[in-house]
Short mmCIF file of C-alpha atoms in Angstrom, two decimals:
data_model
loop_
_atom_site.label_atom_id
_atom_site.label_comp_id
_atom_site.label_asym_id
_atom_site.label_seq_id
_atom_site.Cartn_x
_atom_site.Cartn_y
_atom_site.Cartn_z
CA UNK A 1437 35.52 -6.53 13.81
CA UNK A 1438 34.84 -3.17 11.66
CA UNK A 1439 31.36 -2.56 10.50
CA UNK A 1440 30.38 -1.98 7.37
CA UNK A 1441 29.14 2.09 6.46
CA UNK A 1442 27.11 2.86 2.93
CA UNK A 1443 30.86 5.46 3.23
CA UNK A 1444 33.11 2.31 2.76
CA UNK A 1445 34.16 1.49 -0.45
CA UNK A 1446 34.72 -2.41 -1.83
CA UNK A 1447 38.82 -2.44 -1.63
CA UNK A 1448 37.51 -2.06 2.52
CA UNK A 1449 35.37 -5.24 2.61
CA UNK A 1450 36.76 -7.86 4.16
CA UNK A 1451 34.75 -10.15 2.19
CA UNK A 1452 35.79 -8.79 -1.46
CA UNK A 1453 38.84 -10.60 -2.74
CA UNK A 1454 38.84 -8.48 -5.36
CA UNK A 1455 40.02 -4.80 -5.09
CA UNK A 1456 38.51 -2.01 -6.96
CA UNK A 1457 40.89 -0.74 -9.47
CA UNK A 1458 43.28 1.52 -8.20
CA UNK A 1459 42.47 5.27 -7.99
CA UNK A 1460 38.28 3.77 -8.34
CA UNK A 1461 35.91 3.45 -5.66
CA UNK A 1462 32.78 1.05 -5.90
CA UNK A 1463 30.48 2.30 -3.32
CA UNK A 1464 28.03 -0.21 -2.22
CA UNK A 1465 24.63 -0.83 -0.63
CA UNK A 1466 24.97 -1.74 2.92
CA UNK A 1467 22.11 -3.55 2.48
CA UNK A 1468 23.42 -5.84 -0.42
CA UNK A 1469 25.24 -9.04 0.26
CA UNK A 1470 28.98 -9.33 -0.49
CA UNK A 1471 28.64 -12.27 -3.01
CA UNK A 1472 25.80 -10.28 -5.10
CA UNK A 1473 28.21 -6.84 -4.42
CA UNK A 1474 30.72 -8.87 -6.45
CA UNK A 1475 28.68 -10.18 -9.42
CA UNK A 1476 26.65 -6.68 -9.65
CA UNK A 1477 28.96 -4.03 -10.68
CA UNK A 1478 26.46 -1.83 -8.67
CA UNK A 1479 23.05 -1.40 -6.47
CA UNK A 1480 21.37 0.70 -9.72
CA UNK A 1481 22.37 -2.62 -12.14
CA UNK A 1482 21.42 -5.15 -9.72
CA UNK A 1483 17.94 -2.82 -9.58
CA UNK A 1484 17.84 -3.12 -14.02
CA UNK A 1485 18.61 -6.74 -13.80
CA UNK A 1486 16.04 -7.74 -11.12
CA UNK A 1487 13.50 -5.59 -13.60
CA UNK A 1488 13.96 -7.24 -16.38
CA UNK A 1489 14.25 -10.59 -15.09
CA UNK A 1490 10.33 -9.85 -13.53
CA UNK A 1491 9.32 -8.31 -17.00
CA UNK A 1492 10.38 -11.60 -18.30
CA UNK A 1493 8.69 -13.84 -16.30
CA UNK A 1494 5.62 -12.41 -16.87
CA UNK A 1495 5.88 -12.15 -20.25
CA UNK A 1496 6.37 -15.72 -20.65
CA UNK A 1497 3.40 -16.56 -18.54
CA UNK A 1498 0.87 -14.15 -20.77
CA UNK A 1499 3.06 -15.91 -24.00
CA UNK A 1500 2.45 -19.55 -22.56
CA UNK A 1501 -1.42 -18.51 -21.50
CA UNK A 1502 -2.22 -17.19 -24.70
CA UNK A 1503 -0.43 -19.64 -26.77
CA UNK A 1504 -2.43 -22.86 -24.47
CA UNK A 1505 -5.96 -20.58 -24.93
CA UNK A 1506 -5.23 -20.15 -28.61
CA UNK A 1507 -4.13 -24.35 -29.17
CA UNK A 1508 -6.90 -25.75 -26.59
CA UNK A 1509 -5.16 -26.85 -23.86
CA UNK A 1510 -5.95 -23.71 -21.78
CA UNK A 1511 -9.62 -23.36 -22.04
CA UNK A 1512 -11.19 -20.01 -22.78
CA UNK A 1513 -14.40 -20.44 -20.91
CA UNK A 1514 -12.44 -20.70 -17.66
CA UNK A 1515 -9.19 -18.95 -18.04
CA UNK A 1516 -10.07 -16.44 -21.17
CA UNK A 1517 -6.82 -15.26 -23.07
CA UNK A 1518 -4.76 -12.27 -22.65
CA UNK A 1519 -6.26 -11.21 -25.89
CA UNK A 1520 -9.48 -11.41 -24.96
CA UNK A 1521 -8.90 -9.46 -21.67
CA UNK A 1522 -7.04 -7.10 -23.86
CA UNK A 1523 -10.01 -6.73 -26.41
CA UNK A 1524 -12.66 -5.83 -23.31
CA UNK A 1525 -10.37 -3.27 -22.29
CA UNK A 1526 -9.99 -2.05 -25.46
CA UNK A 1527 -14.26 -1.96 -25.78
CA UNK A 1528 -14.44 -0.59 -22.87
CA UNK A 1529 -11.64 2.01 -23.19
CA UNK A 1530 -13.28 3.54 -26.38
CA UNK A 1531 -17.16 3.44 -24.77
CA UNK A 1532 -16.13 5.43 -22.38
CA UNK A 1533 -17.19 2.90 -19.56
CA UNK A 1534 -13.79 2.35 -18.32
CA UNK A 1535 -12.98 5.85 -17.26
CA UNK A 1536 -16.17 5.79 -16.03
CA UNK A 1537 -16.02 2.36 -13.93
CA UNK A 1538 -12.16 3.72 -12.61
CA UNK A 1539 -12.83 6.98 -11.59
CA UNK A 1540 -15.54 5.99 -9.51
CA UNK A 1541 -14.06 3.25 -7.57
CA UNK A 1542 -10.78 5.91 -7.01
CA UNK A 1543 -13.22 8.42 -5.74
CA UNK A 1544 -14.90 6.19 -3.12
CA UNK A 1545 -11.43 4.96 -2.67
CA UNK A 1546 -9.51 7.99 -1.88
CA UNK A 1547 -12.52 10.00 0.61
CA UNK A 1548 -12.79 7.00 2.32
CA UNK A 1549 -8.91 6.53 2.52
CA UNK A 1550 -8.98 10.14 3.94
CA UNK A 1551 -11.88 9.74 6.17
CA UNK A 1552 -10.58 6.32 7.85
CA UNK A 1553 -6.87 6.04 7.66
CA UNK A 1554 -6.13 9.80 7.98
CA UNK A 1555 -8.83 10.44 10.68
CA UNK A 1556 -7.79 6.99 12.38
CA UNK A 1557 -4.15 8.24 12.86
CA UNK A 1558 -5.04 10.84 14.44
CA UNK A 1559 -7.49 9.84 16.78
CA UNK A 1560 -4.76 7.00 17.31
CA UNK A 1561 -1.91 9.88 18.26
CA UNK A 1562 -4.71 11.86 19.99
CA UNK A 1563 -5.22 8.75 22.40
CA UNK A 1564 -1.57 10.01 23.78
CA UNK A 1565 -3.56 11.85 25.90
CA UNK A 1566 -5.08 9.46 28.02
CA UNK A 1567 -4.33 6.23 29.25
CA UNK A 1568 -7.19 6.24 30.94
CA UNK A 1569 -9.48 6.76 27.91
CA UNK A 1570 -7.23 4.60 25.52
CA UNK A 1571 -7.62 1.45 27.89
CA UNK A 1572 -11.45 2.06 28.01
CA UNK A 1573 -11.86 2.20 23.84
CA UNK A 1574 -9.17 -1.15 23.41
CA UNK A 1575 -11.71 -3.66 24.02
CA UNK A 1576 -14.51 -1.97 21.64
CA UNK A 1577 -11.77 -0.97 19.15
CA UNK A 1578 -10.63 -4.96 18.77
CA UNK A 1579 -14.37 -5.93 18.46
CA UNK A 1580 -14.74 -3.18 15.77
CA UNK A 1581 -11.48 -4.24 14.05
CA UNK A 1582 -12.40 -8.14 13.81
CA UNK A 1583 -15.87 -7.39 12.31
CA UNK A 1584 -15.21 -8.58 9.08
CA UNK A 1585 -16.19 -5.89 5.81
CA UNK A 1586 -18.01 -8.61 4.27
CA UNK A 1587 -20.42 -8.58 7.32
CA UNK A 1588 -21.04 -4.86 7.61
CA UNK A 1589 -21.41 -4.31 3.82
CA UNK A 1590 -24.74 -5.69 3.10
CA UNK A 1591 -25.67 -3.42 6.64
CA UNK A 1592 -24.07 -0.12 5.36
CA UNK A 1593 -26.19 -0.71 1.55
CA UNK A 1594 -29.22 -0.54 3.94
CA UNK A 1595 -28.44 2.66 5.97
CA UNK A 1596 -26.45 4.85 3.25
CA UNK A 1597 -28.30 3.75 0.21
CA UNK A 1598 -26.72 2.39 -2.56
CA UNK A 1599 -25.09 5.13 -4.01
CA UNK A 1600 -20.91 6.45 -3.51
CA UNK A 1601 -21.67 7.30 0.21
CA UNK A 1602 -22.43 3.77 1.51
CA UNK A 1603 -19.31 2.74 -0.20
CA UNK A 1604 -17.09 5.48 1.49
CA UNK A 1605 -18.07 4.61 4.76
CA UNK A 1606 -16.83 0.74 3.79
CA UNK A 1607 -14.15 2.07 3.01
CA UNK A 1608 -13.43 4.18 6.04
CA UNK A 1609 -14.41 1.25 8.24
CA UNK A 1610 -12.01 -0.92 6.82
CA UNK A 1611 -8.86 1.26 7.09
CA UNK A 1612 -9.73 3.02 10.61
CA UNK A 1613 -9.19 0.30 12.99
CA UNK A 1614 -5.30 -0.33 11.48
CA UNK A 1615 -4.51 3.41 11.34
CA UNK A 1616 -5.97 3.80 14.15
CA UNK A 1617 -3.78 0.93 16.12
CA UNK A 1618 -0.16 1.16 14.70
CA UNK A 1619 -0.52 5.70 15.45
CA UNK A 1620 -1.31 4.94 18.51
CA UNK A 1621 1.82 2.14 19.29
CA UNK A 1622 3.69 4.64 17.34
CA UNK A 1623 2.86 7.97 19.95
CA UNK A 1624 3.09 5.04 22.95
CA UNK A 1625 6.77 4.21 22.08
CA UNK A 1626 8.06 7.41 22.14
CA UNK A 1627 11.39 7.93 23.98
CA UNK A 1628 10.23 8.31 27.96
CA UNK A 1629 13.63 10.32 28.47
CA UNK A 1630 12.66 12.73 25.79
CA UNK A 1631 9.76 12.91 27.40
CA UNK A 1632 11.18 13.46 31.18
CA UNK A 1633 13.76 16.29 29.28
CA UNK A 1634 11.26 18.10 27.81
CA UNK A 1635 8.68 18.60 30.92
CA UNK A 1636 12.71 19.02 33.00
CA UNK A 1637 11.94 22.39 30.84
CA UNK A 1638 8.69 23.15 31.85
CA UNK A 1639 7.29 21.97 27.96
CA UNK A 1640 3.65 21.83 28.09
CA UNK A 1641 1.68 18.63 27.18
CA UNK A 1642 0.75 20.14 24.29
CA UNK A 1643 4.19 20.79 23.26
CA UNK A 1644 5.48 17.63 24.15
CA UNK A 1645 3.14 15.97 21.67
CA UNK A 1646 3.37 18.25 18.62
CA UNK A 1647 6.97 18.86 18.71
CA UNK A 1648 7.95 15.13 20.12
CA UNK A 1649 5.44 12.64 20.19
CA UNK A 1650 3.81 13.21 16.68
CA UNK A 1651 6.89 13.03 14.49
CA UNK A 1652 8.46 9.69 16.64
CA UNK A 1653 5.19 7.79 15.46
CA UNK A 1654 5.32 9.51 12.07
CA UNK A 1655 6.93 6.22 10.79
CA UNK A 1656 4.17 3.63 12.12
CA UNK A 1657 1.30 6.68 11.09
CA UNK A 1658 2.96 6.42 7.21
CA UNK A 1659 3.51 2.29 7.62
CA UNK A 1660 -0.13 2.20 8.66
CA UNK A 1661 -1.06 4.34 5.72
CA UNK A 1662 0.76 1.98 3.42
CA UNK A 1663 -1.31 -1.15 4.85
CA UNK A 1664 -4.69 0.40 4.57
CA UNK A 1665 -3.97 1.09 0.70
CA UNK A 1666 -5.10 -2.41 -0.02
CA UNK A 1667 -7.87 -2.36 2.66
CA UNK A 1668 -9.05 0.96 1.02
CA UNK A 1669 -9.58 -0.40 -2.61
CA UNK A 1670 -10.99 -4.11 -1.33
CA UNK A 1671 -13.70 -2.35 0.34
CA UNK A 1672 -14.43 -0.28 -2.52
CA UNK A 1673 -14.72 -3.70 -4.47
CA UNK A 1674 -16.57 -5.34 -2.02
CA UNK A 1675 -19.17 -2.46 -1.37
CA UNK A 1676 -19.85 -2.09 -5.67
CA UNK A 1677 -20.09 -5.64 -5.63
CA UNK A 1678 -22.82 -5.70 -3.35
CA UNK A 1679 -24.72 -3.19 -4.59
CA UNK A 1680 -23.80 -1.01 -7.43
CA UNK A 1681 -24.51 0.18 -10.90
CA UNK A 1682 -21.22 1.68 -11.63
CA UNK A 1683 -17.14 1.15 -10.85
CA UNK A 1684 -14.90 -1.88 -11.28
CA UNK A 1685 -16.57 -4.19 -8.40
CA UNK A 1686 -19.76 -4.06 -10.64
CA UNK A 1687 -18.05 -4.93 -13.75
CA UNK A 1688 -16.34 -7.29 -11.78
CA UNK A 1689 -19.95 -8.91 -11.06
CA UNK A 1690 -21.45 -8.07 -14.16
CA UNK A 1691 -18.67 -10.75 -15.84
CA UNK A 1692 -18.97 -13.33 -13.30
CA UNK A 1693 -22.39 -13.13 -13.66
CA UNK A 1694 -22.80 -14.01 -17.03
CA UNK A 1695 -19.81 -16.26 -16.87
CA UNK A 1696 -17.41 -13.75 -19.16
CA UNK A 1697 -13.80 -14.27 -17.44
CA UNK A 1698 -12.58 -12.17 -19.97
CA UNK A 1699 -14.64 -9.04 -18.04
CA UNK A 1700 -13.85 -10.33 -14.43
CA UNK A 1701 -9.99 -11.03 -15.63
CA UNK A 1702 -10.70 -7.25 -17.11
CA UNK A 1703 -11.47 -6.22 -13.65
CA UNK A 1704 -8.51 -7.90 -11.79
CA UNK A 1705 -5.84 -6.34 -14.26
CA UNK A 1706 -7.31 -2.51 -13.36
CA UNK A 1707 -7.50 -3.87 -9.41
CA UNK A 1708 -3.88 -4.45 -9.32
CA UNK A 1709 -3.15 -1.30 -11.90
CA UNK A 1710 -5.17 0.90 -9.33
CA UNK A 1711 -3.35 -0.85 -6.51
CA UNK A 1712 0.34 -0.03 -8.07
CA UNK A 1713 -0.85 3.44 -8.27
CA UNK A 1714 -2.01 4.12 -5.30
CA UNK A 1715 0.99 2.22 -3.99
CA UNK A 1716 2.87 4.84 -5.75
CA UNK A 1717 1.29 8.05 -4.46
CA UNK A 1718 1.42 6.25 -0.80
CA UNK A 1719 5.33 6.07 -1.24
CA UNK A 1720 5.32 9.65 -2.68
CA UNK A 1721 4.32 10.81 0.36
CA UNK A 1722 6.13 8.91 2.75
CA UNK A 1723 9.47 10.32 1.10
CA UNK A 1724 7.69 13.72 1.85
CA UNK A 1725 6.79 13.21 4.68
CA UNK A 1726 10.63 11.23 5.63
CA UNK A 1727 12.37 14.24 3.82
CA UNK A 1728 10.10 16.95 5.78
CA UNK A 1729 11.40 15.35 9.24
CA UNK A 1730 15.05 14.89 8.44
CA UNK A 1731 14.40 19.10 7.51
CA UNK A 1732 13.29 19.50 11.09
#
């Protein structure tokens, strides 16, 4: 049985029934089934359709929300309207207070992104070193990673104050332990006969783990990076909710607080726009990062 390569075309599918026109070829994803390779005329439409279809839905869920909120059978003291979430963004957007309330929670964010999920990957590749010392930290790593944030929060306030720095370190905590585990399974699994090859040349430890070991885990240091985007921005949350005077965990509170879902609904809608960006940049530099190796 031949196998299928993203270099065969759809007149070599065993599964089309339908040749491509003669003198065309219809390259397809080797990732996309035959039935959908014969409705979509191509990977980039199937992309456009699956877009719009998602646009859709959720424009029919704000339509049917705001449409119940505006008729009464949605109630606005529970579920607000899109409107209304609209309007406090809008209030909030020409105060000032929303730049203000973003660009703090990205700042704690992104240093303790840096501080915990950078500086826990490579501690993590650095534990390459020694098996020795990397079976003595596994038991007080696990204990450190099942503390939940919740429970070190309130602690943290107490010792760093209440101002950006206790909510960095929340940050860091909560994105250390992950980066710190998946760099380390990623150095661990490198190839042993690489390994044996390079020190059959007399290639110094050193060496071995810059030129071998570090870019064979690059792929669990960047999947580890991607996981600890959402860890990142929920501690952020969680630290300004506890104690905070500023950022979008305090408006967050200051809404539920006073019982205005419009604010905390506010809050959730720049959560998950934060979260898409950072998603984003996180990508952007795994294709770097991807490209830079295939360079090598």
């Amino acid at each position: 049985m031949s196998t299928l390569s993203s270099e065969q075309t759809l007149k070599d599918t065993p599964a089309d029934t339908e040749p491509a026109p003669a003198g065309t070829t219809r390259h397809i994803s080797p990732r996309m089934p035959a039935q959908e390779a014969n409705f979509f005329k191509s990977p980039t439409s199937r992309r456009y359709v699956l877009l719009i279809l998602q646009v859709t839905i959720v424009a029919a869920l704000l339509l049917y929300w705001e449409i119940g909120a505006r008729e009464g059978f949605i109630s606005k003291f529970l579920f607000a309207s899109p409107s209304m979430v609209w309007d406090v963004l809008v209030q909030r957007f020409q105060s000032g207070e929303l730049f203000t309330d973003i660009g703090t929670t990205a700042l704690e964010t992104l240093i303790g992104f840096v501080i915990g999920a950078v500086g826990g990957s490579i501690l993590g590749l650095l534990l390459w070193y020694s098996k020795f010392i990397s079976d003595l930290t596994a038991p007080f790593i696990a204990a450190i990673g099942s503390i939940p944030v919740l429970a070190i929060a309130p602690i943290t306030i107490i010792w760093f104050g209440t101002d950006m720095l206790s909510k960095v370190v929340i940050v860091a905590f909560s994105c250390i332990v992950v980066s710190l585990t998946t760099s380390y399974k990623g150095a661990v699994r490198t190839d042993p006969d690489l390994i044996n090859l390079m020190r059959s040349f007399d290639a110094s430890r050193s060496k071995i783990f810059i030129k071998l070991v570090v870019p064979s885990a690059m792929l669990w240091v960047v999947s580890g990076l991607r996981l600890n985007v959402g860890f990142a921005l929920v501690g952020a949350i969680v630290g300004e909710y506890i104690s905070s005077d500023v950022g979008v965990g305090h408006m967050i509170l200051l809404g539920s607080s006073n019982f205005g879902m419009n604010i905390v609904l506010a809050g959730i809608v720049l959560v998950m726009l934060m979260m898409l960006v950072f998603n984003v940049v996180v990508m952007f530099l795994e294709r770097l990062i991807l490209s830079w190796e295939r360079v090598k």
